[in-house]
Short mmCIF file of C-alpha atoms in Angstrom, two decimals:
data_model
loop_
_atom_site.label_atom_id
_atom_site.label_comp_id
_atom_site.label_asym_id
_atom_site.label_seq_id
_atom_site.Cartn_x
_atom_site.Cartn_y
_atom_site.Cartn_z
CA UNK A 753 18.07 126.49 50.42
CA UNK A 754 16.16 123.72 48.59
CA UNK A 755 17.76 120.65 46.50
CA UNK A 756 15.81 121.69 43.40
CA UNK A 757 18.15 124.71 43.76
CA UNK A 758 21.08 123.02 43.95
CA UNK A 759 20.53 120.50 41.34
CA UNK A 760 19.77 123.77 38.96
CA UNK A 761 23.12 125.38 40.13
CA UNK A 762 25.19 122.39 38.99
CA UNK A 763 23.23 122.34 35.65
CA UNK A 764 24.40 125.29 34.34
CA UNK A 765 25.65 124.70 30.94
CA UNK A 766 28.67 127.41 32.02
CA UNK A 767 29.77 125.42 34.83
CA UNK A 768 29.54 122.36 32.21
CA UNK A 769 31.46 124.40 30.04
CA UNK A 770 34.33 125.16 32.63
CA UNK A 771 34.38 121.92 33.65
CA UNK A 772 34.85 120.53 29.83
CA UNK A 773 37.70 123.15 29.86
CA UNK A 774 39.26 121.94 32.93
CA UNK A 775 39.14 118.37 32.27
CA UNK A 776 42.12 118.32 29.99
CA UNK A 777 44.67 120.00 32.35
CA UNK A 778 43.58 117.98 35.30
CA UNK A 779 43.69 114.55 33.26
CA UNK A 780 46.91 115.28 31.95
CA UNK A 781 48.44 116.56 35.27
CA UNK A 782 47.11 113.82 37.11
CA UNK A 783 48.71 111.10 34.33
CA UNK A 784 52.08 112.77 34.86
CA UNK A 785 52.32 112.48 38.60
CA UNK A 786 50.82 108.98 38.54
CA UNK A 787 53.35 107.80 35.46
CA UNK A 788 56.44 109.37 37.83
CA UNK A 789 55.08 107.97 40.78
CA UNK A 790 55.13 104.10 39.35
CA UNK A 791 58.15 104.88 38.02
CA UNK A 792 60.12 106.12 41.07
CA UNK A 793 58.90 103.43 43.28
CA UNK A 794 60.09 100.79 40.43
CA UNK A 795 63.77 99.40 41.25
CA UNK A 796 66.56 100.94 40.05
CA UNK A 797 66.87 98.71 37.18
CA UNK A 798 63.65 98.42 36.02
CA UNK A 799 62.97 102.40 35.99
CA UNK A 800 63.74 103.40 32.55
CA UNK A 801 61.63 100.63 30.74
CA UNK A 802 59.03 101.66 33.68
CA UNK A 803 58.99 105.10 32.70
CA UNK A 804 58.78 104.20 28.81
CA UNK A 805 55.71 101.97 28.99
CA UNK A 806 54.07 104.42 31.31
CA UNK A 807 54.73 107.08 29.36
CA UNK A 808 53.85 105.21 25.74
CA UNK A 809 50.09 103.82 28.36
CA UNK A 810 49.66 107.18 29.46
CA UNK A 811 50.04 109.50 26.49
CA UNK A 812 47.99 107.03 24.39
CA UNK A 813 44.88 106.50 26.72
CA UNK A 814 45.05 110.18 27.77
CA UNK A 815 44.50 111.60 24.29
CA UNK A 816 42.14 108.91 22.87
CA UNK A 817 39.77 109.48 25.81
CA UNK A 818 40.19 113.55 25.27
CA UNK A 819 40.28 113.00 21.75
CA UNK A 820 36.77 110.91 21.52
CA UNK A 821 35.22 113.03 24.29
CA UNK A 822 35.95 116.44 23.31
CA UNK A 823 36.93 115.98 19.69
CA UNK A 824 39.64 117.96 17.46
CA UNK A 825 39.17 122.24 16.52
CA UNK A 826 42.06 123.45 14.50
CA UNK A 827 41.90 127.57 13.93
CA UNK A 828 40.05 129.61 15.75
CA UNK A 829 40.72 131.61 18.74
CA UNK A 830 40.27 127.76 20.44
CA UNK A 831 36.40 128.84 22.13
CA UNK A 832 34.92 130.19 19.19
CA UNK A 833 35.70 129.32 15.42
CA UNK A 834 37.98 127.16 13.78
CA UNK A 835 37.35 124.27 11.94
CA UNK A 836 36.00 121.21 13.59
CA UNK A 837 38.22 117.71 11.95
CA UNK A 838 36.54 115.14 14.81
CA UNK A 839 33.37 115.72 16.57
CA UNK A 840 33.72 114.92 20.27
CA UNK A 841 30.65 112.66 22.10
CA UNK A 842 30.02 114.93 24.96
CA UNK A 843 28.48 118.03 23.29
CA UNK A 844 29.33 121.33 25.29
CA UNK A 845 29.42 124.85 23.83
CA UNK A 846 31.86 127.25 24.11
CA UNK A 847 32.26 129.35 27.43
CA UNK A 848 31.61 132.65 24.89
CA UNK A 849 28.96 131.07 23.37
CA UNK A 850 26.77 130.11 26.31
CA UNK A 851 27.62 134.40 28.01
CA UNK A 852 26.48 134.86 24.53
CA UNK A 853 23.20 133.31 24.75
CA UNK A 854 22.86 134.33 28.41
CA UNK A 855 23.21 137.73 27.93
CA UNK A 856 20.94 138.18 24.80
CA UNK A 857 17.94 135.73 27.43
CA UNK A 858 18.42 138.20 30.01
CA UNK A 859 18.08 141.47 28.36
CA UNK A 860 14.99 140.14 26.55
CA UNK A 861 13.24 138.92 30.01
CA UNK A 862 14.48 142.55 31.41
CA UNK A 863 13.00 144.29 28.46
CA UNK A 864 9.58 142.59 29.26
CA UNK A 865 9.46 142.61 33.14
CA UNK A 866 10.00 144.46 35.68
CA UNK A 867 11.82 142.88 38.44
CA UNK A 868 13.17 143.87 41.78
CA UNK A 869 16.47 145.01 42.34
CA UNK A 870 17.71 141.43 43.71
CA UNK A 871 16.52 139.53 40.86
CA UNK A 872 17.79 142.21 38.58
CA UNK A 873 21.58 141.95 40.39
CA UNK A 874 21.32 138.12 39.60
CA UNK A 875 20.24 138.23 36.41
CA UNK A 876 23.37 140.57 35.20
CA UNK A 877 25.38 138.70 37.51
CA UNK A 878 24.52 135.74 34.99
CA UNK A 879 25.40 138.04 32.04
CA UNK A 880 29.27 137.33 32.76
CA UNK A 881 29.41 134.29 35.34
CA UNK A 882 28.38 131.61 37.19
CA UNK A 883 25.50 131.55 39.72
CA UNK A 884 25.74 130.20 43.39
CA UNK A 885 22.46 128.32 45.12
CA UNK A 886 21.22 131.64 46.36
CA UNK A 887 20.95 133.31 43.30
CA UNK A 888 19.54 130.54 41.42
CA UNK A 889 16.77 130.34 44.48
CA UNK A 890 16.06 133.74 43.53
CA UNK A 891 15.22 132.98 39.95
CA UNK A 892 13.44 129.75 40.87
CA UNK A 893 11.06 131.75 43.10
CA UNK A 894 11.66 135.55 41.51
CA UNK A 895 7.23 135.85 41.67
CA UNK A 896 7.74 136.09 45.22
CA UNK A 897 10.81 138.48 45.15
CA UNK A 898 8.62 141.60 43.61
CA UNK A 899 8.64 140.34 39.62
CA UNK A 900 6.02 143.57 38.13
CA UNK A 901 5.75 146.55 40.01
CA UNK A 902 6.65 145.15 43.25
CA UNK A 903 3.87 142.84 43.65
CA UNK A 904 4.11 138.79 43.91
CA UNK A 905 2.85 137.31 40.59
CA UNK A 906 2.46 134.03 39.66
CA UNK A 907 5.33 131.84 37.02
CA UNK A 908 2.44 132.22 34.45
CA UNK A 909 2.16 135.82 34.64
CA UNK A 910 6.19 136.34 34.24
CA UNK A 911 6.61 136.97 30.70
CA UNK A 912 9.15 134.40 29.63
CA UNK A 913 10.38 133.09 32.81
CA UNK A 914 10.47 129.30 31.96
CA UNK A 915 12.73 130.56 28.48
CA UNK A 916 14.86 132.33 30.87
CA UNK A 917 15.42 129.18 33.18
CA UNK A 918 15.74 126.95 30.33
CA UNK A 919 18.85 128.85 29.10
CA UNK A 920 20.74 129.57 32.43
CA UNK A 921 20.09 125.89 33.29
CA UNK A 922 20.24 122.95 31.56
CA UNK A 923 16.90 122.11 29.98
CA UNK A 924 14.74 119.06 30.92
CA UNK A 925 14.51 116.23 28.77
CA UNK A 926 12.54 113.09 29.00
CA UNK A 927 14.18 110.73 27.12
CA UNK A 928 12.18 108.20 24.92
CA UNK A 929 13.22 104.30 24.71
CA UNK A 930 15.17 105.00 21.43
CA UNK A 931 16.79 108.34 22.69
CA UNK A 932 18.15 106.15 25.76
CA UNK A 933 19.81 102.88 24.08
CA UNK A 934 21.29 105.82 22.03
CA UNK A 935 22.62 107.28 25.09
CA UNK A 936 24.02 104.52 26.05
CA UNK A 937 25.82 103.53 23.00
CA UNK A 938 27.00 106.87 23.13
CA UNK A 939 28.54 106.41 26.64
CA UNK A 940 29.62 103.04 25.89
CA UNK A 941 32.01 104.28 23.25
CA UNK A 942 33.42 106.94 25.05
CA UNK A 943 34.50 104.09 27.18
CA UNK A 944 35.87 101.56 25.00
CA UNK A 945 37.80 104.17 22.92
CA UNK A 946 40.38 104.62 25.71
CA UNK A 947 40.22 101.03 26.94
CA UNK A 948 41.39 99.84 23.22
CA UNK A 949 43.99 102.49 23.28
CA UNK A 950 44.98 101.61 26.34
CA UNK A 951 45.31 97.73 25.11
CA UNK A 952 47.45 99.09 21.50
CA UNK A 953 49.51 100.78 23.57
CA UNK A 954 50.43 98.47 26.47
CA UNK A 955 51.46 96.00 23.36
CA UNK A 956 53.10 98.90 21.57
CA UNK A 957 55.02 99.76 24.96
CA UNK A 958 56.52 96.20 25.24
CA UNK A 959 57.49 95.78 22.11
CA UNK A 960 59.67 99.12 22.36
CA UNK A 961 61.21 97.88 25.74
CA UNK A 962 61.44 94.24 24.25
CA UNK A 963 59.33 92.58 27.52
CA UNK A 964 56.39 91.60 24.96
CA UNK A 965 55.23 87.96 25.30
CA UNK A 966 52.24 86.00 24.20
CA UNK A 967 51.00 85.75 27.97
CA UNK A 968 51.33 89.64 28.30
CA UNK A 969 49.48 90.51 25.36
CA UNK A 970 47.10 88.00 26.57
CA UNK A 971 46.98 89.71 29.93
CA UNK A 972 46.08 92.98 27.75
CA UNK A 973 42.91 91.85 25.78
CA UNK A 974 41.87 89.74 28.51
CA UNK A 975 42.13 92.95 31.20
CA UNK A 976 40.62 95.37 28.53
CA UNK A 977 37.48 92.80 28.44
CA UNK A 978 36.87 92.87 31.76
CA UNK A 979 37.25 96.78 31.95
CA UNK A 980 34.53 96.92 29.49
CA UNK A 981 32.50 94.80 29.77
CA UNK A 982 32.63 94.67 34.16
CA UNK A 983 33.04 98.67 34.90
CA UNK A 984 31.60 100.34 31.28
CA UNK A 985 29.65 98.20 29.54
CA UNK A 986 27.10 96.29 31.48
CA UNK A 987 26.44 98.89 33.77
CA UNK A 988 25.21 100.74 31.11
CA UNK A 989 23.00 98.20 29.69
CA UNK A 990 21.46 98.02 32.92
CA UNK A 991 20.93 101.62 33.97
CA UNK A 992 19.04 101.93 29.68
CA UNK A 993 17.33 98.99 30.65
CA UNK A 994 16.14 100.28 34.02
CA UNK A 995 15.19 103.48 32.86
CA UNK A 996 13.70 101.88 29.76
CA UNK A 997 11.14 99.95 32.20
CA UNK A 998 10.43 102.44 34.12
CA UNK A 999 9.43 104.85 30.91
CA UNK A 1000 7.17 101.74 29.83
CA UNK A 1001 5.13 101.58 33.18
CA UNK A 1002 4.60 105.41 33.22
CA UNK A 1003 3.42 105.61 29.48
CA UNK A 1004 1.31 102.43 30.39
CA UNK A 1005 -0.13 104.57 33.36
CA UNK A 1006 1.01 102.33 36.30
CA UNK A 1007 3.37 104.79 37.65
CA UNK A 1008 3.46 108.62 37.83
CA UNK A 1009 6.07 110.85 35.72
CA UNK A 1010 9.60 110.49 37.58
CA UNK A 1011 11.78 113.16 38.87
CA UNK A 1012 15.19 113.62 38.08
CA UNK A 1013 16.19 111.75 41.69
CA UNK A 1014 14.04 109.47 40.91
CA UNK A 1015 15.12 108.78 37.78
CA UNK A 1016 18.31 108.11 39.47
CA UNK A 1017 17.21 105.83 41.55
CA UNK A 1018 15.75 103.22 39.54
CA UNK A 1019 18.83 103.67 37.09
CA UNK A 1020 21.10 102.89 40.55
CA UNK A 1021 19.48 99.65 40.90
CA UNK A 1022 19.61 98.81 36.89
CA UNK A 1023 23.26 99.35 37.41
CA UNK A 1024 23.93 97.29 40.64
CA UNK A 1025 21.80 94.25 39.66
CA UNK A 1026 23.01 94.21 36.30
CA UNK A 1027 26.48 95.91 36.00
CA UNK A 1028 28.13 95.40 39.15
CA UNK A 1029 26.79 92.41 39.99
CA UNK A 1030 26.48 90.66 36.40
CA UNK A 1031 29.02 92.09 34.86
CA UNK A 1032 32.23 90.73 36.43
CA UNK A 1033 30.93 87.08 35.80
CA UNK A 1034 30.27 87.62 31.77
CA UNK A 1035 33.34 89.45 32.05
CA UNK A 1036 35.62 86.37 33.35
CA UNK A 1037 33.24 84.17 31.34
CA UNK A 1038 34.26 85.83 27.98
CA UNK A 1039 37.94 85.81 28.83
CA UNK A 1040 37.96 82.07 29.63
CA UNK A 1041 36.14 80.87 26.56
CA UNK A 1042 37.14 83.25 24.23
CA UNK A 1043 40.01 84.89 24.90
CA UNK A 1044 41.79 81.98 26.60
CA UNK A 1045 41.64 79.30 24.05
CA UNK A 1046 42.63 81.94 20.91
CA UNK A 1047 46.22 82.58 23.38
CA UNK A 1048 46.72 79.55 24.82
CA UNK A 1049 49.23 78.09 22.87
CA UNK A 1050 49.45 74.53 24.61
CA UNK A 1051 48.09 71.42 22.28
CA UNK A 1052 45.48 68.85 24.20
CA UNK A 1053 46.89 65.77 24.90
CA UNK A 1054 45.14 62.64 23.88
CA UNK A 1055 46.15 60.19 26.75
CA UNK A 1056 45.59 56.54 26.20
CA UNK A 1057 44.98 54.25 28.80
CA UNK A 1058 48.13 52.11 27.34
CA UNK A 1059 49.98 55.08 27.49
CA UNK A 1060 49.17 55.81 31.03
CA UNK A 1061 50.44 52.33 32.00
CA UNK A 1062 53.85 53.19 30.71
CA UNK A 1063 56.04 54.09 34.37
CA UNK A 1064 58.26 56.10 32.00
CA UNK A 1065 55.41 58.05 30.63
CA UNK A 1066 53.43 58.30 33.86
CA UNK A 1067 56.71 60.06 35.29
CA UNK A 1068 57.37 62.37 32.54
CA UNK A 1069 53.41 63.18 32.53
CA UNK A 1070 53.73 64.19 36.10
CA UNK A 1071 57.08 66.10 35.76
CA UNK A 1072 56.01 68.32 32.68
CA UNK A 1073 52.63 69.03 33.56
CA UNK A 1074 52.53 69.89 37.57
CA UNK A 1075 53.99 73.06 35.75
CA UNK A 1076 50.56 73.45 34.16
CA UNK A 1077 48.63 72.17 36.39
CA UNK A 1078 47.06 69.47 34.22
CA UNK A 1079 48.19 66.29 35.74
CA UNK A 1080 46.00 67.40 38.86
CA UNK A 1081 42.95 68.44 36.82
CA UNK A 1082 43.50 65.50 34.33
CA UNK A 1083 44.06 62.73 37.62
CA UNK A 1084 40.80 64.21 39.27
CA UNK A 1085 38.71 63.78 36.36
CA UNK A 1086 39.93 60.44 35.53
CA UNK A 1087 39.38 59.40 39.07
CA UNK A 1088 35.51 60.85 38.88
CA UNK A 1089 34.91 58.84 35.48
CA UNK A 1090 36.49 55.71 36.96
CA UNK A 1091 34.00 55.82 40.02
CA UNK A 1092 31.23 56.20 37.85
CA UNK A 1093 31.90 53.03 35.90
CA UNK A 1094 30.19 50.80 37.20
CA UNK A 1095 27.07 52.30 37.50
CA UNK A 1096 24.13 51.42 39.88
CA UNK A 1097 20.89 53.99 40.20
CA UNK A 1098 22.20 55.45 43.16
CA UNK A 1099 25.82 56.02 41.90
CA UNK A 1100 24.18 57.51 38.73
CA UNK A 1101 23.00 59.74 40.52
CA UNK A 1102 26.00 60.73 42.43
CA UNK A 1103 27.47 61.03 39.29
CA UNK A 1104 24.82 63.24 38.44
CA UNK A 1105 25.12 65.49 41.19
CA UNK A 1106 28.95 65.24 40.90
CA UNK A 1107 28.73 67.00 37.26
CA UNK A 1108 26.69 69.47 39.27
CA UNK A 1109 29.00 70.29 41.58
CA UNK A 1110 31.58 70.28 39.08
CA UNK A 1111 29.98 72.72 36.99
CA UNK A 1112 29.24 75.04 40.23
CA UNK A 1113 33.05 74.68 40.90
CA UNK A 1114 33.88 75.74 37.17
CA UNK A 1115 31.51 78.94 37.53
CA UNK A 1116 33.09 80.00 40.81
CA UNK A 1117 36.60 79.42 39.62
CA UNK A 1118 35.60 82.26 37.08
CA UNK A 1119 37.00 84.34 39.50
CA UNK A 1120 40.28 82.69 40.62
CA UNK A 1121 42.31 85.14 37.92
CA UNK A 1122 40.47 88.41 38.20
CA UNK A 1123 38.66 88.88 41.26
CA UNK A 1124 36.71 92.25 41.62
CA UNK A 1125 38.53 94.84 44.05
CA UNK A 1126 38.31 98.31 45.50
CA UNK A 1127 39.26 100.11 42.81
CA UNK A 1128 36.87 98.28 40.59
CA UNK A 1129 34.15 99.30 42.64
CA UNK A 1130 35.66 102.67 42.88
CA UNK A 1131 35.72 103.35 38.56
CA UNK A 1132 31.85 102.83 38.95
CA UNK A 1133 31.45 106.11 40.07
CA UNK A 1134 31.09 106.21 36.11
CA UNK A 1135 27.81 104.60 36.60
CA UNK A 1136 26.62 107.38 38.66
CA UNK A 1137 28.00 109.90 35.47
CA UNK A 1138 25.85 107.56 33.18
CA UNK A 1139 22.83 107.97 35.53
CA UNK A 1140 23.43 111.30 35.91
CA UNK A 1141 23.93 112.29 31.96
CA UNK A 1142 20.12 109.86 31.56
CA UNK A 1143 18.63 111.19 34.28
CA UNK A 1144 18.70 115.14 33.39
CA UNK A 1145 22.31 115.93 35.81
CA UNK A 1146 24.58 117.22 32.43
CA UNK A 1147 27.55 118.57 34.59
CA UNK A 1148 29.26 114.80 35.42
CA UNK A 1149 29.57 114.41 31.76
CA UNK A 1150 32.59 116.30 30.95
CA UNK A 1151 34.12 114.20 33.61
CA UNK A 1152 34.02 110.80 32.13
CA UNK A 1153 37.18 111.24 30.53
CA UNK A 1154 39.13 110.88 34.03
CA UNK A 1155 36.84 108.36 34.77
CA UNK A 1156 37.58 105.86 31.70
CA UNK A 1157 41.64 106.70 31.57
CA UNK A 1158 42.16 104.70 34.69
CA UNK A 1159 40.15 101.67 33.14
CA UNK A 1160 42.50 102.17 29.75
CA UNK A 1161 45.60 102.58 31.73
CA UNK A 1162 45.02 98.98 33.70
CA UNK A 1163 43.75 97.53 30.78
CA UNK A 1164 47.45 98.55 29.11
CA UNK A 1165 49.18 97.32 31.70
CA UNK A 1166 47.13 93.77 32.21
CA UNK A 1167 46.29 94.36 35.00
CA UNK A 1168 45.33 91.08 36.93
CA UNK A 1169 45.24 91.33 40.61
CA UNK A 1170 48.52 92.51 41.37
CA UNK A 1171 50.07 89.89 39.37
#
């Protein structure tokens, strides 16, 4: 048993198929037991409006990521026929369709070759159903298994062979620099779709139950960011960016035509260096000087030094905005320009190096509100999906569905480190 064989075995655009048809019941069971499960373990008191937001999150994210992955068929007997209203972004035939094909490849190849009877047994065997790694082995090495009047003939000499392979297993394709970045917007979407639906319907969901605030909405748009941008999009800028290098060097000559594992490889490190490691930072970046300042509802103060020599005001200062935390921020600043007044070389340079450190504090305080976690690292088994779908490995794509509903279902909750 080789790995070439196994990697075919999973390729099979029926397994692909069976998967896409799968996906739906298993996402929706698995939204179901997860909505009652938060809701049970809610108290008492808070289960009902538990159970409605869930259920509002849940039902939203759930169909927009089936919806944009699979699309909407009305008519039909619901494999073949019917009349296609949305087109869905991962592209999978029909289970019929794909026997269809099968079948019509296999009789063709048996019409023109003669085989032995183990090859023969596989290939019908592929007429109806799936193959395991032993049959495909077969097929990869049938010139070797008696293909022609029992005697061992090379790939060339098997009439068809490679048009065989290429319809019982997913077909090889070498992406160029365009067809990647188009990849990648394609996955990228299929992302965000449930992430914003998760977002509409967290809001939607509190303003049924009547818990909707500014700060909660906030929590929302700021979560659905950093879904996005931290576990989807970045990651997939830097596996098309990886792959796109590596495409470059080969066409250049440097390097020599990459594998499919290969291929995987080099995206792996595109994503780590540039998704996992990158994208949490622009992530919290965007939230704090976007997102924050459009929510934040709280006017700047202009504080005079007059003012501050009022004991009354002083007091009342200190009293309102502990709350906020400003009177600390605003007291520690103050005290760092008031050292720096008087200013010799040396202390200019402290001063200089203070702004530095300052700065380095602000960067690292990024992460104070939404620090990356298990889980987070656990929804980028997406990224391997994404490397898989632009390396040549088709069967993780009908997955990404289950994949993205858990980043639309925190992003509808605002989800914020347990807060």
């Amino acid at each position: 048993m080789n790995i070439s064989a196994i990697g075919k075995a999973l390729d099979q655009p029926l397994l692909i198929s069976k998967l896409k048809d799968q996906t739906p019941k298993i996402l929706c069971g698995a939204a179901f037991a997860y909505g009652l499960y938060d809701t049970m373990k809610a108290p008492k008191e808070e289960r009902k409006n538990r159970g409605l937001k869930n259920a509002v999150i849940l039902s939203t994210v759930v169909g927009t990521s089936l919806l944009s992955a699979f699309g909407l068929k009305i008519g039909g007997n619901g494999k073949m026929g019917g009349k296609q209203l949305i087109k869905g972004l991962v592209n999978v035939k029909s289970t019929d369709e794909i026997l269809d094909r099968q079948k019509r490849a296999v009789d063709n190849f048996l019409f023109e070759n003669k085989v032995s009877k183990d090859v023969e047994a596989v290939l019908n065997k592929a007429k109806t159903g799936l193959l395991n790694v032993k049959d495909t082995e077969k097929l990869l090495n049938m010139e070797k298994s008696g293909a022609g009047a029992g005697t061992e003939r090379s790939a060339a000499q098997i009439k068809g062979k490679e048009k065989l392979l290429e319809t019982l297993f997913s077909k090889k394709e070498n992406l160029s620099a365009k067809e990647i970045f188009e990849e990648t917007g394609r996955l990228s979407v299929l992302g965000l779709a449930p992430v914003a639906a998760g977002v509409l319907g967290g809001i939607a969901a509190e303003k049924i139950t009547g818990e909707s605030t500014p700060k909660s909405t906030s929590q929302k748009i700021k979560e659905g960011a950093y879904q996005f941008l931290a576990n989807i999009f970045m990651c997939n800028v830097g596996a098309a960016g990886a792959l796109f290098g590596a495409e470059r060097l080969q066409k250049a000559g440097i390097i020599k035509a990459l594998s499919p594992l290969q291929k995987l490889g080099i995206i792996m490190c595109g994503i780590f260096v540039t998704g996992i490691m990158g994208g949490s930072f622009v992530a919290n970046l965007s939230g704090k000087k976007i997102l924050d300042p459009i929510f934040d509802k709280k006017k700047n103060v202009d504080i005079r030094p007059k003012q501050l020599s009022n004991p009354y005001f002083a007091d009342s200062l200190n009293v309102f905005t502990s709350k906020h935390k400003v009177f600390e921020r605003f007291t520690t600043e103050r005290e760092r320009l008031a050292s720096c007044n008087k200013i010799t070389p040396k202390q200019a340079g402290n001063c200089r190096n203070n702004n530095g450190g300052f700065a380095r504090k602000h960067h690292k305080d990024l992460y104070n509100e939404r620090k990356p976690e298990l889980l987070d690292m656990a929804l980028h088994t997406d990224d391997i999906a994404t490397a898989g779908v632009l390396s040549g490995f088709k069967w993780i794509e009908p997955m990404l569905p289950l994949m993205y509903t858990i980043s639309g279902y925190r992003a509808g909750i605002g989800y914020r480190n347990n807060k």
